[in-house]
Amino acid sequence: MKNLAIARLTRRGLVAAALTGAAFVGPAFAQGKSLTIALTADAVILDPHAANELTGNIMFYHFYDPLVQRTPELEFRPGLAESWQVVDDTTWVFRLRKGVKFHNGDELKASDVVFTVERLKKALMASLVANIASARAIDDYTVEFKTPKPYAVLHMALAEILILNEKHTRAIGDEQVGLKPMGTGPYKLAEWVKEDRIVMEAFTDHWRGKPKIDKVTFKPITNPATRTASLLTGGVDVIQDLAVRDVASVRANNAFNVIARPSLLNIVLALDTRDKSPTIDLPVNPMKDRRVREAIIRAINVDAIRTVVMNGFSTPSDQYVPASHLGYVPGLDIRKEYPFDLDKARALMKEAGFEKGFTMTLDTTNNRYVNDGPIAQALASMLSRIGITLNLNLMPRANFFGYIRVPSDKSSFIMSGWDTPSGDAGNMYNVLLYSRGKKAGYGQANRGAYSNAEFDEWIDKADATSDMKQRHEFLQQATRIAVRDIPMIPVHYEQDIYAAKKNVTVVPRMDKFIWAYEMDVN
């Protein structure tokens, strides 16, 4: 899951909504099929340009559409754009579908796409358009994109950009977009009661056809045991992230199905690499020394975390992205490069001059990732064996992402999750590992302040080629450097585990999005 970011300009509107209890109430529903889905959290905001976090993303893709769509298996297909062509190394032309309607009845036009790109350039999620120099409406249904340099994956990047209605957005103002979404998506917002429910109604004029389910209610239930109980007692029809300890018992109940698939969500540990670190009371930050970073990864027993903490429902990460992605290096396994070895880890700590160890704080969530609290406790136990004392700063997801947001710099050691549904490691590297402040839109979530000119150069090369094979090779070079330098430790990929009533058809997606348009109730 990518990381939370909330636009400052929307805060007043959110506070007002929270005080009233209901952010938005829409029209009454017609009779038809309905579905209630329990998620692990509520959305923070419904402005797709102001946040990038899983629950919010799930909502965004119900209300809005991109020019290019991802299938559940991460294949890319036409969305609002029915076709596109590469005119030259830096020019792409996208042709829009005619007759696509926004929820207010307006027809989608090229001007809406141009407006969306220009708005994003000034928004918190500006990284989404970092490789778009300009967007121009050639006519009502044709948009020309210019890239600063050749950029082979523009069509893949556009799957992340959700198109807003220019007229509606200008009329209500930026602060209200996060409360009153209105796109071309398959569902319209009917009601939002913060921390209680988001209710949607089907958009009958959706360009792909009316959704099968007329009313969808998303309920945030943060406690795993409560989510399971809500399913078993009939309070909800589907739950996200069935607790690993409950899988066997729910599978044994003939009234429900359990659906599990490998996730793209990689749990990662960001290590502060600056000269001085905020929670380490030493003249020099030990983690600036690569030997200490290697000692840390060698002290972490990912197989024990998998069996004891995750009950088998995780896959230890061998790199930062899975084998399906551009930038993955076959045969390179970070677990084989730095296998669990306490003796070697202690020797590295001694060699680096930290034989007596040190104390630092681990910042992470207690209700966002599967068993995030127990994983943090396991890490504390493991690192204590090489002299590193971890003070655990566990906090709700609602507080966590703002706390760790760059450049707040309150943290020395952070556990979070990141997925890359674009299928391209560059989308991860240019946000998490590219040097801060060096290039607009890059390094925005580089929480450890890692900086390597050679790494940056390979990313720059990857982002300046129109040849997909060459991009893959450039990103592979960046991967090799990251594995060598260890600025960030990948722990494991979660497994996405859903449970649903027998009469509900659930389509699990690689990007972990729960999209009601792909579901049905029999």
mmCIF file with all atom_site columns, N, CA, C and O in Angstrom, residues 155-171:
data_model
loop_
_atom_site.group_PDB
_atom_site.id
_atom_site.type_symbol
_atom_site.label_atom_id
_atom_site.label_alt_id
_atom_site.label_comp_id
_atom_site.label_asym_id
_atom_site.label_entity_id
_atom_site.label_seq_id
_atom_site.pdbx_PDB_ins_code
_atom_site.Cartn_x
_atom_site.Cartn_y
_atom_site.Cartn_z
_atom_site.occupancy
_atom_site.B_iso_or_equiv
_atom_site.pdbx_formal_charge
_atom_site.auth_seq_id
_atom_site.auth_comp_id
_atom_site.auth_asym_id
_atom_site.auth_atom_id
_atom_site.pdbx_PDB_model_num
ATOM 1  N N  . HIS A 1 155 ? 1.734   5.198  -20.178 1.00 0.00 ? 155 HIS A N  1
ATOM 2  C CA . HIS A 1 155 ? 0.393   4.595  -20.141 1.00 0.00 ? 155 HIS A CA 1
ATOM 3  C C  . HIS A 1 155 ? 0.147   3.871  -18.819 1.00 0.00 ? 155 HIS A C  1
ATOM 4  O O  . HIS A 1 155 ? -0.976  3.876  -18.297 1.00 0.00 ? 155 HIS A O  1
ATOM 5  N N  . MET A 1 156 ? 1.184   3.267  -18.232 1.00 0.00 ? 156 MET A N  1
ATOM 6  C CA . MET A 1 156 ? 1.044   2.598  -16.954 1.00 0.00 ? 156 MET A CA 1
ATOM 7  C C  . MET A 1 156 ? 0.883   3.614  -15.825 1.00 0.00 ? 156 MET A C  1
ATOM 8  O O  . MET A 1 156 ? 0.089   3.427  -14.903 1.00 0.00 ? 156 MET A O  1
ATOM 9  N N  . ALA A 1 157 ? 1.624   4.704  -15.923 1.00 0.00 ? 157 ALA A N  1
ATOM 10 C CA . ALA A 1 157 ? 1.523   5.755  -14.911 1.00 0.00 ? 157 ALA A CA 1
ATOM 11 C C  . ALA A 1 157 ? 0.140   6.397  -14.907 1.00 0.00 ? 157 ALA A C  1
ATOM 12 O O  . ALA A 1 157 ? -0.365  6.800  -13.851 1.00 0.00 ? 157 ALA A O  1
ATOM 13 N N  . LEU A 1 158 ? -0.480  6.495  -16.071 1.00 0.00 ? 158 LEU A N  1
ATOM 14 C CA . LEU A 1 158 ? -1.791  7.143  -16.158 1.00 0.00 ? 158 LEU A CA 1
ATOM 15 C C  . LEU A 1 158 ? -2.890  6.317  -15.494 1.00 0.00 ? 158 LEU A C  1
ATOM 16 O O  . LEU A 1 158 ? -3.983  6.835  -15.240 1.00 0.00 ? 158 LEU A O  1
ATOM 17 N N  . ALA A 1 159 ? -2.624  5.057  -15.192 1.00 0.00 ? 159 ALA A N  1
ATOM 18 C CA . ALA A 1 159 ? -3.592  4.249  -14.447 1.00 0.00 ? 159 ALA A CA 1
ATOM 19 C C  . ALA A 1 159 ? -3.745  4.743  -13.011 1.00 0.00 ? 159 ALA A C  1
ATOM 20 O O  . ALA A 1 159 ? -4.696  4.376  -12.319 1.00 0.00 ? 159 ALA A O  1
ATOM 21 N N  . GLU A 1 160 ? -2.810  5.585  -12.554 1.00 0.00 ? 160 GLU A N  1
ATOM 22 C CA . GLU A 1 160 ? -2.838  6.130  -11.197 1.00 0.00 ? 160 GLU A CA 1
ATOM 23 C C  . GLU A 1 160 ? -3.537  7.490  -11.134 1.00 0.00 ? 160 GLU A C  1
ATOM 24 O O  . GLU A 1 160 ? -3.771  8.017  -10.043 1.00 0.00 ? 160 GLU A O  1
ATOM 25 N N  . ILE A 1 161 ? -3.841  8.067  -12.287 1.00 0.00 ? 161 ILE A N  1
ATOM 26 C CA . ILE A 1 161 ? -4.369  9.435  -12.320 1.00 0.00 ? 161 ILE A CA 1
ATOM 27 C C  . ILE A 1 161 ? -5.875  9.392  -12.598 1.00 0.00 ? 161 ILE A C  1
ATOM 28 O O  . ILE A 1 161 ? -6.310  8.987  -13.677 1.00 0.00 ? 161 ILE A O  1
ATOM 29 N N  . LEU A 1 162 ? -6.662  9.792  -11.617 1.00 0.00 ? 162 LEU A N  1
ATOM 30 C CA . LEU A 1 162 ? -8.118  9.745  -11.710 1.00 0.00 ? 162 LEU A CA 1
ATOM 31 C C  . LEU A 1 162 ? -8.647  11.107 -12.138 1.00 0.00 ? 162 LEU A C  1
ATOM 32 O O  . LEU A 1 162 ? -8.239  12.143 -11.613 1.00 0.00 ? 162 LEU A O  1
ATOM 33 N N  . ILE A 1 163 ? -9.561  11.076 -13.080 1.00 0.00 ? 163 ILE A N  1
ATOM 34 C CA . ILE A 1 163 ? -9.958  12.299 -13.767 1.00 0.00 ? 163 ILE A CA 1
ATOM 35 C C  . ILE A 1 163 ? -11.132 12.991 -13.072 1.00 0.00 ? 163 ILE A C  1
ATOM 36 O O  . ILE A 1 163 ? -12.180 12.392 -12.825 1.00 0.00 ? 163 ILE A O  1
ATOM 37 N N  . LEU A 1 164 ? -10.938 14.280 -12.791 1.00 0.00 ? 164 LEU A N  1
ATOM 38 C CA . LEU A 1 164 ? -11.955 15.112 -12.145 1.00 0.00 ? 164 LEU A CA 1
ATOM 39 C C  . LEU A 1 164 ? -12.735 15.915 -13.170 1.00 0.00 ? 164 LEU A C  1
ATOM 40 O O  . LEU A 1 164 ? -12.262 16.156 -14.287 1.00 0.00 ? 164 LEU A O  1
ATOM 41 N N  . ASN A 1 165 ? -13.926 16.332 -12.772 1.00 0.00 ? 165 ASN A N  1
ATOM 42 C CA . ASN A 1 165 ? -14.751 17.222 -13.596 1.00 0.00 ? 165 ASN A CA 1
ATOM 43 C C  . ASN A 1 165 ? -14.334 18.665 -13.313 1.00 0.00 ? 165 ASN A C  1
ATOM 44 O O  . ASN A 1 165 ? -14.435 19.135 -12.171 1.00 0.00 ? 165 ASN A O  1
ATOM 45 N N  . GLU A 1 166 ? -13.859 19.337 -14.327 1.00 0.00 ? 166 GLU A N  1
ATOM 46 C CA . GLU A 1 166 ? -13.338 20.691 -14.129 1.00 0.00 ? 166 GLU A CA 1
ATOM 47 C C  . GLU A 1 166 ? -14.419 21.629 -13.592 1.00 0.00 ? 166 GLU A C  1
ATOM 48 O O  . GLU A 1 166 ? -14.192 22.360 -12.615 1.00 0.00 ? 166 GLU A O  1
ATOM 49 N N  . LYS A 1 167 ? -15.583 21.615 -14.204 1.00 0.00 ? 167 LYS A N  1
ATOM 50 C CA . LYS A 1 167 ? -16.648 22.539 -13.812 1.00 0.00 ? 167 LYS A CA 1
ATOM 51 C C  . LYS A 1 167 ? -17.064 22.319 -12.352 1.00 0.00 ? 167 LYS A C  1
ATOM 52 O O  . LYS A 1 167 ? -17.168 23.268 -11.567 1.00 0.00 ? 167 LYS A O  1
ATOM 53 N N  . HIS A 1 168 ? -17.280 21.074 -11.971 1.00 0.00 ? 168 HIS A N  1
ATOM 54 C CA . HIS A 1 168 ? -17.695 20.743 -10.610 1.00 0.00 ? 168 HIS A CA 1
ATOM 55 C C  . HIS A 1 168 ? -16.624 21.154 -9.597  1.00 0.00 ? 168 HIS A C  1
ATOM 56 O O  . HIS A 1 168 ? -16.927 21.752 -8.553  1.00 0.00 ? 168 HIS A O  1
ATOM 57 N N  . THR A 1 169 ? -15.366 20.828 -9.905  1.00 0.00 ? 169 THR A N  1
ATOM 58 C CA . THR A 1 169 ? -14.276 21.117 -8.975  1.00 0.00 ? 169 THR A CA 1
ATOM 59 C C  . THR A 1 169 ? -14.118 22.614 -8.755  1.00 0.00 ? 169 THR A C  1
ATOM 60 O O  . THR A 1 169 ? -13.944 23.086 -7.630  1.00 0.00 ? 169 THR A O  1
ATOM 61 N N  . ARG A 1 170 ? -14.180 23.377 -9.824  1.00 0.00 ? 170 ARG A N  1
ATOM 62 C CA . ARG A 1 170 ? -14.060 24.832 -9.694  1.00 0.00 ? 170 ARG A CA 1
ATOM 63 C C  . ARG A 1 170 ? -15.248 25.414 -8.933  1.00 0.00 ? 170 ARG A C  1
ATOM 64 O O  . ARG A 1 170 ? -15.100 26.354 -8.149  1.00 0.00 ? 170 ARG A O  1
ATOM 65 N N  . ALA A 1 171 ? -16.414 24.818 -9.128  1.00 0.00 ? 171 ALA A N  1
ATOM 66 C CA . ALA A 1 171 ? -17.620 25.351 -8.492  1.00 0.00 ? 171 ALA A CA 1
ATOM 67 C C  . ALA A 1 171 ? -17.620 25.137 -6.981  1.00 0.00 ? 171 ALA A C  1
ATOM 68 O O  . ALA A 1 171 ? -18.003 26.032 -6.215  1.00 0.00 ? 171 ALA A O  1
#
